[in-house]
Coordinates of C-alpha atoms in Angstrom, one line a residue:
M186 CA 72.2 94.1 68.2
Q187 CA 73.3 94.1 64.5
Q188 CA 72.9 90.3 64.5
G189 CA 69.3 90.6 65.7
H190 CA 68.6 93.2 63.0
N191 CA 70.0 90.9 60.3
L192 CA 67.9 88.0 61.5
M193 CA 64.8 90.2 61.3
S194 CA 65.7 91.2 57.8
L195 CA 66.3 87.6 56.8
K196 CA 62.9 86.6 58.4
S197 CA 61.1 89.4 56.5
F198 CA 62.8 88.4 53.2
Y199 CA 61.8 84.7 53.5
E200 CA 58.3 85.7 54.6
H201 CA 57.9 87.6 51.4
K202 CA 59.2 84.6 49.4
I203 CA 56.6 82.3 51.1
K204 CA 53.8 84.8 50.4
K205 CA 54.9 85.0 46.8
I206 CA 54.7 81.2 46.5
F207 CA 51.2 81.2 48.0
S208 CA 50.2 84.0 45.5
I209 CA 51.3 81.8 42.6
L210 CA 49.4 78.8 43.9
Y211 CA 46.3 81.0 44.4
S212 CA 46.6 82.2 40.7
I213 CA 46.5 78.6 39.3
R214 CA 43.1 78.0 41.0
Q215 CA 41.7 79.8 38.0
K216 CA 41.3 77.9 34.8
D217 CA 43.5 78.8 31.8
T218 CA 41.6 80.8 29.2
Y219 CA 44.2 81.4 26.5
H220 CA 42.4 78.8 24.3
Q221 CA 39.6 81.4 23.9
L222 CA 42.0 83.9 22.3
D223 CA 41.0 84.5 18.7
K224 CA 42.6 86.3 15.7
C225 CA 43.6 89.9 16.3
D226 CA 45.8 92.6 14.9
V227 CA 47.5 93.5 18.3
L228 CA 48.0 91.5 21.4
L229 CA 48.6 93.7 24.5
I230 CA 50.4 92.1 27.5
C231 CA 51.0 93.1 31.1
H232 CA 50.7 91.9 34.7
D233 CA 48.4 92.7 37.6
H234 CA 51.0 95.1 38.9
D235 CA 50.3 97.4 35.9
L236 CA 46.6 97.6 36.6
G237 CA 46.7 100.6 38.9
M238 CA 43.3 102.1 38.0
T239 CA 39.7 101.0 38.0
L240 CA 37.1 101.8 35.3
D241 CA 33.5 100.6 35.6
G242 CA 34.5 98.3 38.4
K243 CA 37.2 96.6 36.4
A244 CA 41.0 96.8 36.9
Y245 CA 42.5 99.1 34.2
S246 CA 46.1 99.5 33.1
P247 CA 46.8 103.3 32.6
I248 CA 49.4 102.6 29.9
I249 CA 48.4 99.4 28.2
D250 CA 44.7 100.0 28.2
S251 CA 45.2 103.6 27.1
M252 CA 47.2 102.2 24.1
L253 CA 44.4 99.6 23.5
E254 CA 41.7 102.3 23.3
A255 CA 43.8 104.4 21.0
L256 CA 44.4 101.4 18.6
E257 CA 40.7 100.4 18.6
K258 CA 39.8 104.0 17.8
H259 CA 41.7 103.6 14.6
G260 CA 40.0 100.3 13.8
W261 CA 42.6 97.8 14.9
I262 CA 41.4 94.6 16.6
C263 CA 43.0 94.2 20.0
R264 CA 43.2 91.4 22.6
R265 CA 44.7 91.2 26.1
F266 CA 46.9 88.6 27.7
A267 CA 47.8 88.6 31.4
L268 CA 51.4 87.7 32.3
P269 CA 51.9 84.8 34.8
F270 CA 50.8 84.8 37.6
S271 CA 48.1 87.4 37.3
I272 CA 44.8 87.1 39.2
L273 CA 42.9 90.0 37.7
V274 CA 41.8 88.2 34.5
G275 CA 38.7 87.8 32.5
E276 CA 35.8 89.9 33.7
K277 CA 37.8 91.3 36.6
A278 CA 39.8 93.5 34.3
F279 CA 39.2 95.9 31.4
A280 CA 39.2 94.1 27.9
A281 CA 38.9 90.7 29.7
P282 CA 42.6 89.5 29.5
V283 CA 43.1 85.8 29.1
N284 CA 45.6 83.8 31.2
A285 CA 47.8 80.8 31.0
N286 CA 48.8 80.5 34.7
R287 CA 48.4 76.7 34.9
R288 CA 50.2 76.1 31.6
M289 CA 53.1 78.3 32.6
F290 CA 53.3 76.9 36.1
L291 CA 53.5 73.4 34.7
S292 CA 56.1 74.6 32.1
R293 CA 58.4 76.0 34.7
I294 CA 58.3 72.9 36.8
L295 CA 59.0 70.6 33.8
M296 CA 61.7 72.8 32.5
K297 CA 63.4 72.7 35.9
L298 CA 63.3 69.0 35.8
A299 CA 64.6 68.8 32.3
E300 CA 67.5 71.2 33.2
T301 CA 68.4 69.0 36.1
Y302 CA 68.3 65.9 33.9
R303 CA 70.4 67.6 31.3
K304 CA 73.1 68.4 33.9
I305 CA 73.1 64.9 35.3
R306 CA 73.5 63.4 31.8
H307 CA 76.1 66.1 30.9
Q308 CA 74.1 67.2 27.9
T309 CA 74.8 70.6 26.3
N310 CA 71.4 71.2 24.7
V311 CA 67.8 71.0 25.8
S312 CA 66.0 68.1 24.1
D313 CA 63.2 68.7 21.5
E314 CA 60.7 67.1 23.9
A315 CA 61.7 69.5 26.7
F316 CA 61.7 72.6 24.4
A317 CA 58.1 71.7 23.3
L318 CA 57.1 72.3 26.9
S319 CA 59.0 75.6 27.2
S320 CA 57.5 79.1 27.6
E321 CA 59.0 80.2 24.4
N322 CA 57.3 77.4 22.4
F323 CA 54.0 78.2 24.2
Y324 CA 54.2 81.8 23.1
F325 CA 55.3 80.8 19.6
E326 CA 52.3 78.5 19.1
L327 CA 49.9 81.1 20.6
F328 CA 51.1 84.0 18.4
K329 CA 51.0 81.8 15.3
K330 CA 47.4 80.7 16.1
I331 CA 46.0 84.3 16.6
E332 CA 48.0 85.7 13.6
C333 CA 48.7 89.0 15.3
K334 CA 50.7 91.6 13.5
C335 CA 52.1 93.2 16.7
I336 CA 52.9 92.4 20.3
M337 CA 52.8 95.4 22.8
G338 CA 53.4 95.2 26.5
I339 CA 55.0 96.0 29.8
G340 CA 57.6 93.5 30.9
L341 CA 57.9 91.4 27.7
S342 CA 60.0 88.4 28.7
S343 CA 62.8 87.1 26.6
D344 CA 60.6 84.1 25.7
I345 CA 57.9 86.4 24.4
C346 CA 60.5 88.3 22.4
R347 CA 62.2 85.2 21.0
A348 CA 58.8 83.8 19.9
S349 CA 57.7 87.0 18.2
N350 CA 61.1 87.4 16.5
R351 CA 61.0 83.9 15.1
L352 CA 57.6 84.7 13.6
G353 CA 58.6 88.1 12.3
I354 CA 56.1 89.9 14.5
F355 CA 56.9 93.4 15.6
S356 CA 57.3 93.5 19.5
L357 CA 57.1 96.8 21.4
E358 CA 58.1 97.2 25.0
I359 CA 56.3 100.2 26.6
L360 CA 58.3 101.5 29.5
H361 CA 56.3 101.5 32.7
G362 CA 58.7 104.0 34.4
I363 CA 59.9 107.5 33.7
G364 CA 63.4 108.9 34.3
L365 CA 65.2 105.6 34.1
P366 CA 68.9 106.5 34.1
E367 CA 70.3 103.0 33.2
I368 CA 69.1 99.7 32.0
S369 CA 69.6 96.5 34.0
Q370 CA 72.7 94.3 33.4
K371 CA 70.4 91.4 32.6
L372 CA 68.8 93.3 29.8
N373 CA 72.1 94.5 28.5
R374 CA 73.4 90.9 28.3
Q375 CA 70.5 89.6 26.3
E376 CA 71.1 88.6 22.7
P377 CA 69.2 90.5 20.0
Q378 CA 66.7 87.7 19.5
A379 CA 65.6 87.9 23.1
L380 CA 64.9 91.6 22.9
P381 CA 61.8 93.5 21.6
K382 CA 62.3 95.2 18.2
G383 CA 61.0 98.5 19.6
I384 CA 60.9 100.4 23.0
L385 CA 58.6 103.2 23.7
S386 CA 59.8 105.8 26.2
F387 CA 58.0 108.8 27.7
D388 CA 61.0 110.9 28.6
T389 CA 64.5 112.0 27.5
I390 CA 66.4 110.3 30.3
S391 CA 64.9 106.9 29.6
T392 CA 65.3 107.3 25.9
Q393 CA 69.0 108.0 26.2
A394 CA 69.5 105.1 28.6
Y395 CA 67.7 102.5 26.4
S396 CA 69.3 103.8 23.2
V397 CA 72.4 101.7 24.1
L398 CA 70.4 98.7 22.8
A399 CA 70.5 100.2 19.2
S400 CA 73.6 98.0 18.6
K401 CA 71.3 95.0 19.1
E402 CA 68.8 96.1 16.5
V403 CA 66.4 97.7 19.0
T404 CA 64.8 101.0 18.1
V405 CA 63.9 103.4 20.9
K406 CA 61.3 106.2 20.3
Q407 CA 59.7 108.8 22.5
T408 CA 56.1 110.0 22.8
P409 CA 54.0 112.0 25.2
H410 CA 52.9 109.9 28.2
L411 CA 49.9 107.8 27.2
W412 CA 48.2 108.2 30.6
L413 CA 49.2 111.7 31.8
N414 CA 48.4 113.3 28.5
R415 CA 44.8 112.2 28.9
F416 CA 44.5 114.7 31.8
T417 CA 45.7 117.8 30.1
D418 CA 43.2 120.6 29.5
E419 CA 42.9 119.7 25.8
N420 CA 42.0 116.1 26.5
R421 CA 40.3 116.1 29.9
A422 CA 36.8 116.4 28.4
N423 CA 37.2 112.9 26.9
L424 CA 37.8 111.2 30.3
P425 CA 35.2 108.9 31.9
A426 CA 33.1 110.7 34.5
E427 CA 34.6 108.7 37.4
W428 CA 38.1 109.9 36.6
K429 CA 37.0 113.6 36.6
K430 CA 36.1 113.4 40.3
R431 CA 37.7 115.8 42.7
V432 CA 38.6 115.1 46.3
E433 CA 36.7 117.3 48.7
T434 CA 38.8 118.5 51.6
N435 CA 38.0 120.8 54.5
Q436 CA 38.8 124.5 53.6
K437 CA 40.5 125.0 56.9
Y438 CA 43.6 123.2 55.6
Q439 CA 46.2 125.5 54.1
K440 CA 47.8 122.9 51.8
N441 CA 47.2 119.5 50.4
I442 CA 50.2 117.2 50.2
L443 CA 50.3 113.9 48.4
I444 CA 52.5 111.0 49.7
T445 CA 53.1 108.1 47.2
L446 CA 54.1 104.9 48.8
Q447 CA 56.2 102.1 47.4
W448 CA 56.5 98.4 47.8
G449 CA 60.0 97.0 48.5
Y450 CA 60.6 98.3 52.0
D451 CA 58.9 95.5 53.7
G452 CA 61.4 92.7 53.0
E453 CA 60.8 92.3 49.3
V454 CA 63.9 94.2 48.0
P455 CA 67.2 93.6 49.9
L456 CA 68.5 97.0 49.0
L457 CA 65.6 98.7 50.7
Q458 CA 65.4 96.6 53.8
N459 CA 65.9 98.3 57.2
I460 CA 65.1 101.8 55.9
L461 CA 61.5 101.9 57.2
N462 CA 60.9 100.2 60.6
N463 CA 57.3 99.3 59.7
G464 CA 58.2 98.6 56.0
I465 CA 55.4 101.0 54.9
L466 CA 55.6 104.6 55.9
S467 CA 58.4 106.6 57.5
E468 CA 57.8 107.4 61.2
A469 CA 59.1 110.9 60.4
I470 CA 56.2 111.5 58.0
I471 CA 53.8 110.1 60.6
E472 CA 55.1 112.6 63.1
A473 CA 54.8 115.4 60.5
I474 CA 51.1 114.4 60.0
K475 CA 50.5 114.5 63.7
E476 CA 52.1 117.9 64.2
T477 CA 50.2 119.6 61.3
G478 CA 46.7 118.4 62.3
N479 CA 45.1 121.8 61.7
E480 CA 47.1 123.1 58.8
I481 CA 48.0 120.4 56.3
F482 CA 45.9 117.6 54.7
W483 CA 47.8 114.5 53.6
W484 CA 46.7 112.1 50.9
I485 CA 48.5 108.8 51.2
R486 CA 48.5 106.7 48.0
L487 CA 49.4 103.0 47.8
H488 CA 51.5 101.7 45.0
P489 CA 49.4 99.5 42.5
V490 CA 51.4 96.5 43.8
Q491 CA 50.3 97.2 47.3
L492 CA 46.8 98.0 46.2
R493 CA 46.3 94.9 44.1
G494 CA 48.6 92.4 45.8
R495 CA 47.2 89.8 48.2
N496 CA 50.4 90.0 50.2
Y497 CA 49.8 93.6 51.2
R498 CA 46.6 93.5 53.3
H499 CA 48.5 94.6 56.4
H500 CA 49.6 97.7 54.5
K501 CA 46.0 98.7 54.1
E502 CA 45.2 97.9 57.7
F503 CA 48.1 100.1 58.7
L504 CA 46.8 103.0 56.8
E505 CA 43.3 102.5 58.0
N506 CA 44.5 102.7 61.5
L507 CA 46.6 105.8 60.8
S508 CA 43.7 107.6 59.2
S509 CA 41.5 106.8 62.1
R510 CA 44.1 108.3 64.5
F511 CA 44.7 111.5 62.5
K512 CA 41.8 113.2 60.7
N513 CA 44.1 115.2 58.5
C514 CA 45.0 112.2 56.3
E515 CA 43.2 109.9 53.9
W516 CA 44.3 106.9 51.9
R517 CA 41.2 105.2 50.2
E518 CA 40.3 107.9 47.7
A519 CA 44.0 108.8 47.3
S520 CA 44.7 105.2 46.2
S521 CA 41.7 104.7 43.9
L522 CA 41.4 108.0 42.0
P523 CA 43.8 108.7 39.1
L524 CA 47.1 110.0 40.2
P525 CA 46.9 113.0 37.7
A526 CA 43.6 114.0 39.2
L527 CA 45.2 114.2 42.7
L528 CA 48.2 116.0 41.4
Q529 CA 46.1 118.7 39.9
Q530 CA 44.7 119.4 43.4
C531 CA 47.8 119.3 45.6
D532 CA 50.6 121.7 46.5
G533 CA 53.5 119.2 47.0
H534 CA 54.4 115.6 46.7
I535 CA 56.5 113.4 49.0
T536 CA 57.9 110.0 48.2
M537 CA 60.8 107.7 49.0
I538 CA 62.0 106.9 45.5
S539 CA 58.8 106.6 43.4
G540 CA 58.8 107.5 39.7
S541 CA 55.6 109.4 40.5
A542 CA 58.0 112.3 41.0
Y543 CA 57.9 112.6 37.2
D544 CA 54.1 112.5 37.1
A545 CA 54.2 115.3 39.7
S546 CA 56.6 117.3 37.6
F547 CA 54.3 117.0 34.5
F548 CA 51.6 118.8 36.5
G549 CA 53.9 121.4 38.1
V550 CA 54.0 119.8 41.6
P551 CA 57.4 119.8 43.4
T552 CA 58.6 116.6 45.1
L553 CA 60.5 115.9 48.2
L554 CA 62.6 112.7 47.9
L555 CA 63.4 110.9 51.1
C556 CA 65.1 107.5 50.4
P557 CA 68.6 107.4 51.8
T558 CA 69.7 105.4 48.7
L559 CA 69.3 108.6 46.6
Q560 CA 71.9 110.4 48.6
K561 CA 75.5 110.9 47.3
G562 CA 77.2 107.5 47.2
G563 CA 73.9 105.7 47.4
V564 CA 72.9 102.9 44.9
H565 CA 70.2 105.2 43.4
E566 CA 72.3 108.4 43.4
K567 CA 71.8 108.9 39.6
Y568 CA 68.0 108.8 39.8
F569 CA 66.0 112.0 39.2
S570 CA 69.1 113.9 38.1
D571 CA 67.0 116.1 35.7
L572 CA 64.4 116.9 38.3
K573 CA 67.0 117.8 40.9
T574 CA 68.8 120.0 38.4
S575 CA 65.6 121.9 37.6
K576 CA 64.6 122.1 41.3
K577 CA 61.4 120.2 40.6
A578 CA 62.6 117.7 43.2
I579 CA 65.0 117.9 46.1
L580 CA 66.6 115.4 48.4
G581 CA 65.4 115.5 52.0
K582 CA 66.0 113.8 55.3
L583 CA 63.8 111.5 57.3
S584 CA 63.2 114.2 59.9
P585 CA 59.7 115.6 60.9
K586 CA 61.2 119.1 61.3
D587 CA 62.7 119.1 57.8
I588 CA 59.6 117.6 56.2
I589 CA 57.3 120.2 57.8
E590 CA 59.7 123.0 56.8
W591 CA 59.7 121.8 53.1
V592 CA 55.8 121.6 53.1
K593 CA 55.6 125.1 54.5
Y594 CA 57.3 126.5 51.4
A595 CA 56.0 124.0 48.8
H596 CA 54.1 125.6 46.0
R597 CA 53.0 124.7 42.4
L598 CA 55.4 125.2 39.5
P599 CA 54.9 125.7 35.8
E600 CA 53.7 122.5 34.2
N601 CA 56.1 120.3 32.1
T602 CA 56.8 121.7 28.6
E603 CA 59.0 118.9 27.4
S604 CA 58.9 118.5 23.6
K605 CA 56.6 115.8 22.2
N606 CA 58.6 113.7 19.8
M607 CA 55.8 111.5 18.5
S608 CA 52.1 111.6 18.6
I609 CA 50.1 108.4 19.4
E610 CA 49.2 108.2 15.7
D611 CA 52.9 108.2 14.9
V612 CA 53.4 105.3 17.4
I613 CA 50.6 103.3 15.7
K614 CA 52.1 103.9 12.3
W615 CA 55.5 102.8 13.5
S616 CA 54.1 99.6 15.0
M617 CA 51.4 98.7 12.4
G618 CA 52.7 100.3 9.2
R619 CA 49.8 102.7 9.0
V620 CA 47.5 104.6 11.4
D621 CA 44.1 103.3 10.3
K622 CA 43.4 99.7 9.6

């Protein structure tokens, strides 16, 4: 029985790897457009995975594009670059990001061949010819050409950091997640030249965790969340009309509950395999939806990776089938509207292990955490420690009865009042030397 289970896990893992290869091959069908990049003050970088929103029919990054708009408001010239192997480039995305998918694909293949040759010849260093083809050299030449003063992004690679550091360009990693209790071993092992000069955090837990990099000349600073802060009462009037939309639900329902899904349970992440039989949504939650048909309305929200990724079409088909079976659940609007807009309308939030628990806390919505890895002794035991201490999130079991019992008593809490260490203007001054150009 166990052997069969392991074989299924292995099959799922390799299926995901094959899909990833096909996704890369699909991305290089598009022509490289990085040649079109002209001179700018700031180059902002991220991947499709970070484009969780849509504005005027174009994919939009809540964090990176919010930063871009703030910079442009103060006169700075900004451009966008899409990390390999993004598909949402050019007119498909806000600010028309350029791409270098073909160039980077070729670079990776040639560097693999050069590395193999080096080992065969027992050489200790990469040749000048091979280095000229490297990702680091590509970024070095690109940054030098556009004469940018600052690089900002989510997921800045070591090659990007090395290139910007060689040119003396300030590089700022903007943390995508909230409540990150520790940094990866890979990041901790990096030499100073392979790290950004600055890291921008949105919460105290992450700030403390990343501050260990201070010994490597990395400065960590904290600011109000670039995206969530746009939905507060004082800023809401400035939102685009399509982000102010409210979801209309039948008044017969006593409560609205938001479920935020995650990628990783469908064979992509070994640590999360075998937790959800269907790899998408717990059967316990499905049973809870079924049993509360007349009392509770459930919004089910896909993770941006599931929403944008070509490998997750079956996840959408699964939710379409589920919403056709049960009229008290919906996923399309829940996955397309801004998360803050949904949170301002719901009574409770349920997730396996998503950082959206922090988004929920910001708007005074309690969270039920269901991933077994969060339990005592689990690999993610340290996560959400602050939310658990303040009772803004509690650990639950994958049991329909327990889920329904929690929903029964779930109610909104006071909104987050965490101190705001820096304003967006302070961040711009830190990065650019002054606020206005």
